mmCIF file of N, CA and C and ligand atoms in Angstrom:
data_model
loop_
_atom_site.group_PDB
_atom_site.id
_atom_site.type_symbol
_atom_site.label_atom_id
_atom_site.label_comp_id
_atom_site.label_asym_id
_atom_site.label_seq_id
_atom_site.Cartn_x
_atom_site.Cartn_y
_atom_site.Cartn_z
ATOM 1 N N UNK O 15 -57.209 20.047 -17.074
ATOM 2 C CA UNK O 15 -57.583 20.321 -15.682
ATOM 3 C C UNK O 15 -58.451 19.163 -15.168
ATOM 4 N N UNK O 16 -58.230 18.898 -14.283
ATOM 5 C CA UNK O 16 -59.319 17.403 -13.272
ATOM 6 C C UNK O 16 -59.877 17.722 -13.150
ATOM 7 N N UNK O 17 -61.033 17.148 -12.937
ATOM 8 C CA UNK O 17 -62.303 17.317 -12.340
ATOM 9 C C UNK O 17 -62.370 17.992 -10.884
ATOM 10 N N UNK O 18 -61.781 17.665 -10.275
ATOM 11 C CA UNK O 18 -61.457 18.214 -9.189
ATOM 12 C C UNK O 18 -61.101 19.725 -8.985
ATOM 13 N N UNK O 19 -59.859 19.776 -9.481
ATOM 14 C CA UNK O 19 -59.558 21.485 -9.688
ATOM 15 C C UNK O 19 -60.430 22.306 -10.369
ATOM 16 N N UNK O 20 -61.086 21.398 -11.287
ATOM 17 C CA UNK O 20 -62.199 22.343 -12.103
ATOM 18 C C UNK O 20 -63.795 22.965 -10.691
ATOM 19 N N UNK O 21 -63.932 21.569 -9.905
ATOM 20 C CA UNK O 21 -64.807 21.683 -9.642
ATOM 21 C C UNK O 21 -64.801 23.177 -8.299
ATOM 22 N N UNK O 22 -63.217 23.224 -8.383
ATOM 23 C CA UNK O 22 -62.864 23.678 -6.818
ATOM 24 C C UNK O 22 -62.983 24.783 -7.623
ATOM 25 N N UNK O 23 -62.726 25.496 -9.062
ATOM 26 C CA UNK O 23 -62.375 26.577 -9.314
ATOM 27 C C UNK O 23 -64.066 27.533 -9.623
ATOM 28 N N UNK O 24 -64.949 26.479 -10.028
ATOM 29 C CA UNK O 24 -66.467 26.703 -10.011
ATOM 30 C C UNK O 24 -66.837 27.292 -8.554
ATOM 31 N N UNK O 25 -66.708 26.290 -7.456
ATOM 32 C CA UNK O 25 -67.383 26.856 -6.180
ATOM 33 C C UNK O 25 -66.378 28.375 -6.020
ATOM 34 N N UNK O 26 -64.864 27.723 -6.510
ATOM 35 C CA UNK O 26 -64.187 29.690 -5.789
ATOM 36 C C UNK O 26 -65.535 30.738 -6.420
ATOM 37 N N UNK O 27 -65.312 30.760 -7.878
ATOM 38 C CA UNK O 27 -65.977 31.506 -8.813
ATOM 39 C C UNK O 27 -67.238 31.865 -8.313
ATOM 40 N N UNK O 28 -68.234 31.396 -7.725
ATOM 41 C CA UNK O 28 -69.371 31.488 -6.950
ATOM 42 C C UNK O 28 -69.435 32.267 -5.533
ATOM 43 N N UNK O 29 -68.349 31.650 -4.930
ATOM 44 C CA UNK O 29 -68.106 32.036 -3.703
ATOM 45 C C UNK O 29 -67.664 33.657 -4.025
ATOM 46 N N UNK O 30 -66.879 34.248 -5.122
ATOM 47 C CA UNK O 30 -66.570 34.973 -5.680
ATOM 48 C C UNK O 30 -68.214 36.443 -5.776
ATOM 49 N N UNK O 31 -68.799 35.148 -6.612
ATOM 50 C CA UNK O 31 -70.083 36.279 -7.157
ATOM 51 C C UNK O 31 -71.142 36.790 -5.783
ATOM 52 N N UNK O 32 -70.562 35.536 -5.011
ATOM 53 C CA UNK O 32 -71.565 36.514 -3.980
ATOM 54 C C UNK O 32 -71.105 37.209 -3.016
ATOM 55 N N UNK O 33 -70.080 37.281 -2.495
ATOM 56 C CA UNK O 33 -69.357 38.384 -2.330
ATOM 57 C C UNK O 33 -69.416 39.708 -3.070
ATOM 58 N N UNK O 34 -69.174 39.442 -4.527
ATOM 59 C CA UNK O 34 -69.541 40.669 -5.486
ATOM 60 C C UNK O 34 -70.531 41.429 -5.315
ATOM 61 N N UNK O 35 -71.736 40.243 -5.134
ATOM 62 C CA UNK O 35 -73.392 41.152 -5.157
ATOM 63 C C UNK O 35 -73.722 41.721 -3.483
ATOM 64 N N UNK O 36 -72.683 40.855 -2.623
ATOM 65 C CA UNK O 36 -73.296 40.801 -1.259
ATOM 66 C C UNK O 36 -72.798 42.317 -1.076
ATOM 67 N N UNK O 37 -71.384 42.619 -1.241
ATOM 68 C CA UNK O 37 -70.230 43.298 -0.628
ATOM 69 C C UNK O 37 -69.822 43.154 0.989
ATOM 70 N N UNK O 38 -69.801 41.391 1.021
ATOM 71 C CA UNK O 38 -69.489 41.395 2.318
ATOM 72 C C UNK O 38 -68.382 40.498 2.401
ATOM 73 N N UNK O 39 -67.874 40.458 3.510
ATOM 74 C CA UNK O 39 -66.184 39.144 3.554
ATOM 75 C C UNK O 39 -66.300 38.373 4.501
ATOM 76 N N UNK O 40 -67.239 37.192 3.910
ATOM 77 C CA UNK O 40 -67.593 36.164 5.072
ATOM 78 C C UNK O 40 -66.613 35.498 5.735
ATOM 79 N N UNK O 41 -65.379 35.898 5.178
ATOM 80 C CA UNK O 41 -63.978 35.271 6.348
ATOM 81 C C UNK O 41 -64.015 36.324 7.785
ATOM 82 N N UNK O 42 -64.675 37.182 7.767
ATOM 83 C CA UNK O 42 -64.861 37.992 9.145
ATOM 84 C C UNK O 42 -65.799 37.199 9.929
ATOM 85 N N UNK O 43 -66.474 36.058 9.242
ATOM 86 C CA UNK O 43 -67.185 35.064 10.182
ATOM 87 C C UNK O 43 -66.373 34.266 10.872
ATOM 88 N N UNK O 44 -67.245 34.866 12.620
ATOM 89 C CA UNK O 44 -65.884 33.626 13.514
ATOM 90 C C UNK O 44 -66.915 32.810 14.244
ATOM 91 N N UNK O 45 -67.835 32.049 13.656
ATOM 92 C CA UNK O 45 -69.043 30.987 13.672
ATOM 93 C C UNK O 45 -69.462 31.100 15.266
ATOM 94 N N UNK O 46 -69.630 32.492 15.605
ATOM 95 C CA UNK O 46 -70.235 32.520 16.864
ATOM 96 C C UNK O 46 -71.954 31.912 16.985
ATOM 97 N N UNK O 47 -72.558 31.841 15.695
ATOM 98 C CA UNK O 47 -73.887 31.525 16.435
ATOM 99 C C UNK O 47 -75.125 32.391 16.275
ATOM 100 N N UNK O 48 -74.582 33.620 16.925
ATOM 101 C CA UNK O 48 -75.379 34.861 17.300
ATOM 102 C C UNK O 48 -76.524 34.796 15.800
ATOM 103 N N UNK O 49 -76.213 34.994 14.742
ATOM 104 C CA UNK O 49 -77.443 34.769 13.642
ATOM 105 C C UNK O 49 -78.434 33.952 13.721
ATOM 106 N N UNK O 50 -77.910 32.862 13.842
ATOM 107 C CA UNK O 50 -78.555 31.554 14.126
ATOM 108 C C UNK O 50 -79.745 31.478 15.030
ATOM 109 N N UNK O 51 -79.550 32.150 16.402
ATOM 110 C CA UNK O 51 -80.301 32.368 17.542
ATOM 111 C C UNK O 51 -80.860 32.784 17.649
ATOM 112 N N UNK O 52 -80.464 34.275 16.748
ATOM 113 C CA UNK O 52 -81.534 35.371 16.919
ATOM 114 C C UNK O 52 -82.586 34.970 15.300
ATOM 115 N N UNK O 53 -82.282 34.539 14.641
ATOM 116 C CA UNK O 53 -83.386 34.214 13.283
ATOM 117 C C UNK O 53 -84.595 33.971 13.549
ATOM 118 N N UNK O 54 -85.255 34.255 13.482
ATOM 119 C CA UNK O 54 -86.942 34.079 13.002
ATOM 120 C C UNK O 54 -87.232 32.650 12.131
ATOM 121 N N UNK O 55 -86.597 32.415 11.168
ATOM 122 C CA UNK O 55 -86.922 31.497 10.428
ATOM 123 C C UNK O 55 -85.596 30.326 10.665
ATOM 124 N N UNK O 56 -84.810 31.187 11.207
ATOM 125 C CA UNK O 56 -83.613 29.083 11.304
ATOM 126 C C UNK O 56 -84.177 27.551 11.879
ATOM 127 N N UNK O 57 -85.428 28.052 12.590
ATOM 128 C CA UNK O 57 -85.955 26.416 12.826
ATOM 129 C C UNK O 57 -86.755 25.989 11.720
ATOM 130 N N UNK O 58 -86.937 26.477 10.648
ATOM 131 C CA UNK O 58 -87.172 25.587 9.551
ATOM 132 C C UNK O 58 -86.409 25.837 8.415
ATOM 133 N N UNK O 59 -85.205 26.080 8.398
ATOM 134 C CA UNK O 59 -84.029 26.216 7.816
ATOM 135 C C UNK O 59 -82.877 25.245 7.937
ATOM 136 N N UNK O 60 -82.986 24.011 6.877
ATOM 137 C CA UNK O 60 -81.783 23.015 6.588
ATOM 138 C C UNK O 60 -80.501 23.601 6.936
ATOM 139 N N UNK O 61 -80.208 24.596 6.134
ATOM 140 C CA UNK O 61 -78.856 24.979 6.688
ATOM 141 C C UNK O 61 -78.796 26.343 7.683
ATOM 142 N N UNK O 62 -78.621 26.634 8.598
ATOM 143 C CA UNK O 62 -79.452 27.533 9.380
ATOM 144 C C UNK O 62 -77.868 28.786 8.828
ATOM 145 N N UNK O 63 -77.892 30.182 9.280
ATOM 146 C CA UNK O 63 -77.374 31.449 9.016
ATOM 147 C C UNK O 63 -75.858 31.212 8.905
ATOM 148 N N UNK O 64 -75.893 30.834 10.329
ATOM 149 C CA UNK O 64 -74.263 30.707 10.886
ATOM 150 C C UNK O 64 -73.526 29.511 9.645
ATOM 151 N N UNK O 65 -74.946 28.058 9.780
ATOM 152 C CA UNK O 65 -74.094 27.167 8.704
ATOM 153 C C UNK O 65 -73.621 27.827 7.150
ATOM 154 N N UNK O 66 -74.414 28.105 6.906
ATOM 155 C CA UNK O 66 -74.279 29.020 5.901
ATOM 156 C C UNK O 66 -73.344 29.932 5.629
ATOM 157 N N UNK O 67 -72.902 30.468 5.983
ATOM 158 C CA UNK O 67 -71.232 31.217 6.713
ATOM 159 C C UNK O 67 -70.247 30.731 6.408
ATOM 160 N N UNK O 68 -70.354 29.385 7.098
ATOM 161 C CA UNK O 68 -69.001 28.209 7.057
ATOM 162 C C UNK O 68 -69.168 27.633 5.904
ATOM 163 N N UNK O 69 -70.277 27.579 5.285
ATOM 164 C CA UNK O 69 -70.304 26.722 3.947
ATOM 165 C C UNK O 69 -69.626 27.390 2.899
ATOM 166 N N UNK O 70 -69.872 29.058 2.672
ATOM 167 C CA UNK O 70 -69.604 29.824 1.653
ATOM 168 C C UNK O 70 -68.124 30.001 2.279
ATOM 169 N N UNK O 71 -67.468 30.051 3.225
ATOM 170 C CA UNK O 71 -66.244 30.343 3.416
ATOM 171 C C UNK O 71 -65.521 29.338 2.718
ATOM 172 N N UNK O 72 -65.965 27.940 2.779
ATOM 173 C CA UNK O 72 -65.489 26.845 2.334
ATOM 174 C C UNK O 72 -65.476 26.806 0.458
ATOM 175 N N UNK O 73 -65.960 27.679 0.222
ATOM 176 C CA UNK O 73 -66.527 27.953 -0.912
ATOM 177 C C UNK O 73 -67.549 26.337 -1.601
ATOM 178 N N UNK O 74 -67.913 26.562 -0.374
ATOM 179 C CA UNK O 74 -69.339 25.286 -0.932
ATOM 180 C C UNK O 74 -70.696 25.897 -0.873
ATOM 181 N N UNK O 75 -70.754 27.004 -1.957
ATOM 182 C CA UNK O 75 -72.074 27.536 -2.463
ATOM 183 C C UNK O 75 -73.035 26.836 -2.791
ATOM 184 N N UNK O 76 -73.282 25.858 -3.433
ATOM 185 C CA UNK O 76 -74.078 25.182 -4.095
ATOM 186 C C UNK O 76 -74.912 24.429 -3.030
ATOM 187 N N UNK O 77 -74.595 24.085 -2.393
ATOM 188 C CA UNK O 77 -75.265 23.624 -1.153
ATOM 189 C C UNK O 77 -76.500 24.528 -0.603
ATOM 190 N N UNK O 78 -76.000 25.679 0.188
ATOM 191 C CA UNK O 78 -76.606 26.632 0.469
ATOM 192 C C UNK O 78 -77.524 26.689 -0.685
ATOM 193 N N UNK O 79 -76.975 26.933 -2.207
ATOM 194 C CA UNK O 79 -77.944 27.354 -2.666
ATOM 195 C C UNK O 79 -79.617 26.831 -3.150
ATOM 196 N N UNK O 80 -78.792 25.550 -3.452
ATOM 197 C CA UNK O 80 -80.168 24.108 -3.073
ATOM 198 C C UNK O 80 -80.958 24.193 -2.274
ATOM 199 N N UNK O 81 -80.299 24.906 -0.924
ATOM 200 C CA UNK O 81 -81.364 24.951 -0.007
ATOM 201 C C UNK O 81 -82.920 25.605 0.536
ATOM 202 N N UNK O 82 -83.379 25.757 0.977
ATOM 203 C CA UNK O 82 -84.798 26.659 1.196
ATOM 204 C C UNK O 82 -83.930 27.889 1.941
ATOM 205 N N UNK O 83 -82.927 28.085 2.342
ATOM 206 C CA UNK O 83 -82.525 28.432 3.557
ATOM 207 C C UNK O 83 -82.433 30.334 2.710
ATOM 208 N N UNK O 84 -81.864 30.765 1.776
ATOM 209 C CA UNK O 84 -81.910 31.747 1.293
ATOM 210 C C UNK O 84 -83.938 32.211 1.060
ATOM 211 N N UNK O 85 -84.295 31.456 0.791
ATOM 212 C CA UNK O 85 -85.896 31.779 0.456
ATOM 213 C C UNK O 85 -87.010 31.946 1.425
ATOM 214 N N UNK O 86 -86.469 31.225 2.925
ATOM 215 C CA UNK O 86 -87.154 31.187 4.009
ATOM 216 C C UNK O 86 -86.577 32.888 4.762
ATOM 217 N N UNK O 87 -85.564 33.120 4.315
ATOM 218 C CA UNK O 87 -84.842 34.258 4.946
ATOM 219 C C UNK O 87 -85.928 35.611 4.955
ATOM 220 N N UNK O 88 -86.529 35.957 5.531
ATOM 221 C CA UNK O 88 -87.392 37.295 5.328
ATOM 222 C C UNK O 88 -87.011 38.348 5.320
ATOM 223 N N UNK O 89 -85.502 38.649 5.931
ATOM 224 C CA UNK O 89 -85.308 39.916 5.267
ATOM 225 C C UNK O 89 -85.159 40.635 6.615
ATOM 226 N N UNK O 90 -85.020 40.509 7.596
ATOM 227 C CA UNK O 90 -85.863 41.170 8.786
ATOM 228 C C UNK O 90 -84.490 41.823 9.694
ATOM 229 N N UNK O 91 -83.051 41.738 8.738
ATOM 230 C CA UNK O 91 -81.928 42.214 9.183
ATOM 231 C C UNK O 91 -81.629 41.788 10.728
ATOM 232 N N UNK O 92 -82.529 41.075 11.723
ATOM 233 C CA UNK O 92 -82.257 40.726 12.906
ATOM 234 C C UNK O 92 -80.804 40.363 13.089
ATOM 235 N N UNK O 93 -80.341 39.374 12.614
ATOM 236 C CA UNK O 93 -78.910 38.506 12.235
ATOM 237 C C UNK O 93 -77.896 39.783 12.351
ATOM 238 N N UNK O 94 -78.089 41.035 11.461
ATOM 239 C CA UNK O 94 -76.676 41.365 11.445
ATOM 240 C C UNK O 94 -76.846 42.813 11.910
ATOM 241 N N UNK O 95 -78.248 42.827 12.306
ATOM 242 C CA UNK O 95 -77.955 44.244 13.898
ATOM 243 C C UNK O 95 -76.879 43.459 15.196
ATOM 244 N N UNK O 96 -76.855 42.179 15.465
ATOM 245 C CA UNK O 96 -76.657 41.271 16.203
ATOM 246 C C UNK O 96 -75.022 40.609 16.019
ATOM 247 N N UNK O 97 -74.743 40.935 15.072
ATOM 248 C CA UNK O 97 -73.744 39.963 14.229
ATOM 249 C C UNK O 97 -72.354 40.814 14.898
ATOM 250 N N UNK O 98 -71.714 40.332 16.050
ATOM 251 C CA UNK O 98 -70.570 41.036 16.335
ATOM 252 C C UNK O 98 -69.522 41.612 15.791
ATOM 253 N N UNK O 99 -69.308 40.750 14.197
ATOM 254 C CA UNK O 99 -68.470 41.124 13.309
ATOM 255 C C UNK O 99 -69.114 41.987 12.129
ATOM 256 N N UNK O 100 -69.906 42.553 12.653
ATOM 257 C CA UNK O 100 -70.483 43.218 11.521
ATOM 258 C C UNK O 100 -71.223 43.203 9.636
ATOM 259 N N UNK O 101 -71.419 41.460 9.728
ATOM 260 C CA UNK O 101 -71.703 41.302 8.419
ATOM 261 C C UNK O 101 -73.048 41.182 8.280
ATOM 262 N N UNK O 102 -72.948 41.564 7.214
ATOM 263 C CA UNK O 102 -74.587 41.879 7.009
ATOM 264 C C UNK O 102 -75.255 40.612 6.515
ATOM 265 N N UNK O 103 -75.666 40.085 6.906
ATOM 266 C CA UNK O 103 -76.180 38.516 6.731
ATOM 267 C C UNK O 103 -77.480 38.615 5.739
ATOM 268 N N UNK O 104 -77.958 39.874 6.029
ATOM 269 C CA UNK O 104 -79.122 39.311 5.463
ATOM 270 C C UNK O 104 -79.045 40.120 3.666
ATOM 271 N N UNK O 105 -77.767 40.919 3.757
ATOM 272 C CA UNK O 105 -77.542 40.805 1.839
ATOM 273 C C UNK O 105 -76.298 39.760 1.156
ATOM 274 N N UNK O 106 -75.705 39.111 1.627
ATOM 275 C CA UNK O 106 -75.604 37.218 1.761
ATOM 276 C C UNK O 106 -76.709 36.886 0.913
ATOM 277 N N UNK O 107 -77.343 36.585 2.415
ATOM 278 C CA UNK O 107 -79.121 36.164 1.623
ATOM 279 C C UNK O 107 -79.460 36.431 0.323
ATOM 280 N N UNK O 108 -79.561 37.974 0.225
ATOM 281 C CA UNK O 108 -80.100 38.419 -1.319
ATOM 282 C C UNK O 108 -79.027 37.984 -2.071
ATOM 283 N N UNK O 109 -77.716 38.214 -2.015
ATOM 284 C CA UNK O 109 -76.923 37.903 -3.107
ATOM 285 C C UNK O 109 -77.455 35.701 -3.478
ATOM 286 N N UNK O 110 -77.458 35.217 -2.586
ATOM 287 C CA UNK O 110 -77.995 33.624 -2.973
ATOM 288 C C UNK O 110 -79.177 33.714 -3.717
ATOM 289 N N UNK O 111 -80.085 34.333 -3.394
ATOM 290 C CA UNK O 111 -81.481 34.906 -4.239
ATOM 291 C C UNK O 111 -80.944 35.124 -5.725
ATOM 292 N N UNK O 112 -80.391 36.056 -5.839
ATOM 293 C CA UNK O 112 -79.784 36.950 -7.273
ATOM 294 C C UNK O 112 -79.309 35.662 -7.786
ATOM 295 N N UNK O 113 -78.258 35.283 -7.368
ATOM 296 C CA UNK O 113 -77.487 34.327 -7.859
ATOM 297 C C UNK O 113 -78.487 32.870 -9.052
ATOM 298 N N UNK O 114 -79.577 32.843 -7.882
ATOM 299 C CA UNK O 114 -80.828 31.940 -8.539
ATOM 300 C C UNK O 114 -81.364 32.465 -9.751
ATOM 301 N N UNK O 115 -82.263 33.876 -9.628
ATOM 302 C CA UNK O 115 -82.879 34.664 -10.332
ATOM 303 C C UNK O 115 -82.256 35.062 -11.785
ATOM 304 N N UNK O 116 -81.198 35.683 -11.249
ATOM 305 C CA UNK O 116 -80.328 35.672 -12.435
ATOM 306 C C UNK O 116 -79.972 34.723 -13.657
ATOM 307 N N UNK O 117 -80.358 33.594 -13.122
ATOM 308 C CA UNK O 117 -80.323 32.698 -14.060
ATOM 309 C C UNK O 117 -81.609 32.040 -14.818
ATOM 310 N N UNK O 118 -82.583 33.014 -14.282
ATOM 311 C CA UNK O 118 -84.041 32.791 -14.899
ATOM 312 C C UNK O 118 -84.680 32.028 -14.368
ATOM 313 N N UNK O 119 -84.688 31.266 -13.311
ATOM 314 C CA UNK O 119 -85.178 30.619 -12.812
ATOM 315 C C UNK O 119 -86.140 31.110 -11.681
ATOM 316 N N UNK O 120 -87.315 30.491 -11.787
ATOM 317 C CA UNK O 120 -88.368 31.259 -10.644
ATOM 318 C C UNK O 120 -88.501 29.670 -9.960
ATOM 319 N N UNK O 121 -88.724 30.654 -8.350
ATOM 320 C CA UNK O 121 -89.324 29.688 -7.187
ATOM 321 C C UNK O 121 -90.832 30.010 -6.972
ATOM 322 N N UNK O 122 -91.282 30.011 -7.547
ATOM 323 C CA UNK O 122 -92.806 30.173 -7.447
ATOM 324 C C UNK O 122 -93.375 30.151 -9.045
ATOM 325 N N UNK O 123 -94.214 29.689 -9.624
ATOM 326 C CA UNK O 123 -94.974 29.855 -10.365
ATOM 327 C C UNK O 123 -96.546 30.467 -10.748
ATOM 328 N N UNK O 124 -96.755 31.416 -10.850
ATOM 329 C CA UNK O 124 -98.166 32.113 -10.314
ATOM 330 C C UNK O 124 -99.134 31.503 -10.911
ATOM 331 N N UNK O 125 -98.938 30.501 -11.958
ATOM 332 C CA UNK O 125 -99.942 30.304 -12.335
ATOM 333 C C UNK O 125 -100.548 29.018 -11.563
ATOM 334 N N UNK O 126 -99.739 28.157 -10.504
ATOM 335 C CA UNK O 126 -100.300 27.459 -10.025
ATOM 336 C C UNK O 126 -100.189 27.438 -8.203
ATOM 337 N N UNK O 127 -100.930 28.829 -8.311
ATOM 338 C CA UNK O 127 -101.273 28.983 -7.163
ATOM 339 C C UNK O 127 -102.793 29.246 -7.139
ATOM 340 N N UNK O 128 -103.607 28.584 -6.313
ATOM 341 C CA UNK O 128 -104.770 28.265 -6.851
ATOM 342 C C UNK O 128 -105.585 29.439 -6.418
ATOM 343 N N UNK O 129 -106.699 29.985 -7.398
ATOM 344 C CA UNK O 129 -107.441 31.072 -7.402
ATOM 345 C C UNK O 129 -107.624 31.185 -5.693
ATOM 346 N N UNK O 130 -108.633 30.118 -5.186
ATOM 347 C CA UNK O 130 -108.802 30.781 -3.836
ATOM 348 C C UNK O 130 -107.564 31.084 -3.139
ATOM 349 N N UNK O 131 -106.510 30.701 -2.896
ATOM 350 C CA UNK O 131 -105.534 31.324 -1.955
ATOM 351 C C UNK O 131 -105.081 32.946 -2.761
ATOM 352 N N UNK O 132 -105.041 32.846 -3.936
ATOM 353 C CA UNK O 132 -104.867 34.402 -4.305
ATOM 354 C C UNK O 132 -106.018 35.244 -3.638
ATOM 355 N N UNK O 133 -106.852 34.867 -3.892
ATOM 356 C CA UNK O 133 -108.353 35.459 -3.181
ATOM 357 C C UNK O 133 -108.355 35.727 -1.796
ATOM 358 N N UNK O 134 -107.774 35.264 -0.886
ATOM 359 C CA UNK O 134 -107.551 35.594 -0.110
ATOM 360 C C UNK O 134 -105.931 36.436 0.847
ATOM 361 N N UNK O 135 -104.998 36.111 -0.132
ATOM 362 C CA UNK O 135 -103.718 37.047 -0.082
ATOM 363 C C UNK O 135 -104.329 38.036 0.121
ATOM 364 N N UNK O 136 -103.181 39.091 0.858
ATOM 365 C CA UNK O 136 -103.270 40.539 0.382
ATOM 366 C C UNK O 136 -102.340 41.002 -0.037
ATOM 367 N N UNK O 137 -102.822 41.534 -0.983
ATOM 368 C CA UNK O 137 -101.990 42.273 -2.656
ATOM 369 C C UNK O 137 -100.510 42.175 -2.301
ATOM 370 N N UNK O 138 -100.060 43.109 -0.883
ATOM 371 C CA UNK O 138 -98.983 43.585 -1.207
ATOM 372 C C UNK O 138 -98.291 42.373 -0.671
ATOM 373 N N UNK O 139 -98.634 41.229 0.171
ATOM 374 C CA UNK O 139 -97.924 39.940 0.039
ATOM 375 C C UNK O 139 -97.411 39.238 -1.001
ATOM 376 N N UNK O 140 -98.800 39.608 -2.426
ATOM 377 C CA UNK O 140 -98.031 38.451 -3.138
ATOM 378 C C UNK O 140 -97.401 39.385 -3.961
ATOM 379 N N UNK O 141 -97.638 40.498 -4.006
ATOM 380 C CA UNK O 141 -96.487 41.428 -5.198
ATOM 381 C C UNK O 141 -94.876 41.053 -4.232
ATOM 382 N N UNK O 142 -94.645 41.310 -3.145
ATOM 383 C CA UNK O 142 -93.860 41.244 -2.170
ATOM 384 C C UNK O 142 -93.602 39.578 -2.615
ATOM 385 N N UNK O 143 -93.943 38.859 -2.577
ATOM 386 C CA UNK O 143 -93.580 37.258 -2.984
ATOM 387 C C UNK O 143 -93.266 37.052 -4.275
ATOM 388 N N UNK O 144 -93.953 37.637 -4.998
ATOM 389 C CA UNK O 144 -93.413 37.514 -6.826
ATOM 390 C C UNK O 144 -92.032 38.208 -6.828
ATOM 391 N N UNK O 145 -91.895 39.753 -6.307
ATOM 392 C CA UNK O 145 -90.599 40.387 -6.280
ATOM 393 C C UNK O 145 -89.343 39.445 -5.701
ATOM 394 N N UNK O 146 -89.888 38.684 -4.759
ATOM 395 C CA UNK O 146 -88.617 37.591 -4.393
ATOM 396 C C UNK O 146 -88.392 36.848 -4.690
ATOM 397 N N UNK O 147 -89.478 35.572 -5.194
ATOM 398 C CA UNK O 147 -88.909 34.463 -5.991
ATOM 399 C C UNK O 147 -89.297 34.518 -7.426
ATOM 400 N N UNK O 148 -89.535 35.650 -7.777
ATOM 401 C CA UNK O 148 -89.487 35.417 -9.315
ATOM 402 C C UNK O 148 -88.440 36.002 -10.278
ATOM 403 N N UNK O 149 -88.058 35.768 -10.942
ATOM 404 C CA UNK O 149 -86.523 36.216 -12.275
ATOM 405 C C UNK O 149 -87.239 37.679 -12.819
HETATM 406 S S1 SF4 N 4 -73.401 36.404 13.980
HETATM 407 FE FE1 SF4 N 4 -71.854 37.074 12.474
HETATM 408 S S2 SF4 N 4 -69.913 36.222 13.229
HETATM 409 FE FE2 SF4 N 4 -71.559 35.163 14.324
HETATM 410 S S3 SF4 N 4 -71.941 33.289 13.077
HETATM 411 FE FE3 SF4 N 4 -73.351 34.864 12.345
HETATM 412 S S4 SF4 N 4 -72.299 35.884 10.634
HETATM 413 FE FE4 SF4 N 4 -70.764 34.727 11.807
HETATM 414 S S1 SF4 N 5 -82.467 38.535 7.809
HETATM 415 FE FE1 SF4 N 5 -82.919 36.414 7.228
HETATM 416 S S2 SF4 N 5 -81.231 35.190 8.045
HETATM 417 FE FE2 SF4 N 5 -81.191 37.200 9.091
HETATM 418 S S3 SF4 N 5 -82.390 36.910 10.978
HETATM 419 FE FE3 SF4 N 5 -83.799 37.684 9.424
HETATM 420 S S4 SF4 N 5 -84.721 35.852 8.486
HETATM 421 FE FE4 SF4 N 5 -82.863 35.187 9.588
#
């Protein structure tokens, strides 16, 4: 097998798992936008909702997943009360999360977050922050 076909059969396979975890069919994306606009966090988001859409349709996961763009996502379902086609954008999101986690990998490290900013968190932020970027 080439490199090529191999590489195409990796992103299907991905594109695959998050669908699995999402239970959603991002080919019902018809790149209207509407996520994008309404997001809270897409102006500091590399690949903003909608891109994100077109990327995984393309089955170019890996991209997305590199990105901040799953981790900046808060969760706040705005996107797919909004989303004309009905996809739920923001368990997408979690499935890119899982996809990370699952593989043991943490986006945060607690131990070098420095005493005073813990000191001043409140609790249920950073339990709420460990539950998301940690494995
Ligand atoms: S709102 Fe829905 S259909 Fe429109 S770009 Fe976002 S995911 Fe696609
Ligand atoms: S759930 Fe995530 S992607 Fe959707 S609008 Fe909220 S922050 Fe943006």
């Amino acid at each position: 097998m080439s490199i090529t076909i191999l590489l195409r059969a990796l992103d299907r396979a991905m594109q695959e798992r998050v669908a699995e975890i999402s239970g959603q069919n991002v080919y019902k994306c018809m790149q209207c936008g509407t996520c994008s606009s309404v997001c809270p966090m897409s102006g500091d988001m590399e690949i903003t909702p909608r891109q994100a859409m077109l990327l995984i349709q393309h089955g170019l996961v890996d991209p997305v997943l590199s990105s901040r763009t799953p981790w900046l996502c808060a969760s706040c379902h705005t996107c797919q009360v909004r989303c004309p086609r009905g996809i739920e954008v923001t368990r997408v999101m979690e499935a890119l999360r899982q996809i990370v986690l699952r593989e043991n990998r943490d986006m945060v490290n607690p131990r070098e977050i420095p005493a005073e900013s813990i000191a001043e968190m409140p609790q249920i932020a950073l339990v709420a922050g460990f539950r998301k970027l940690t494995s």
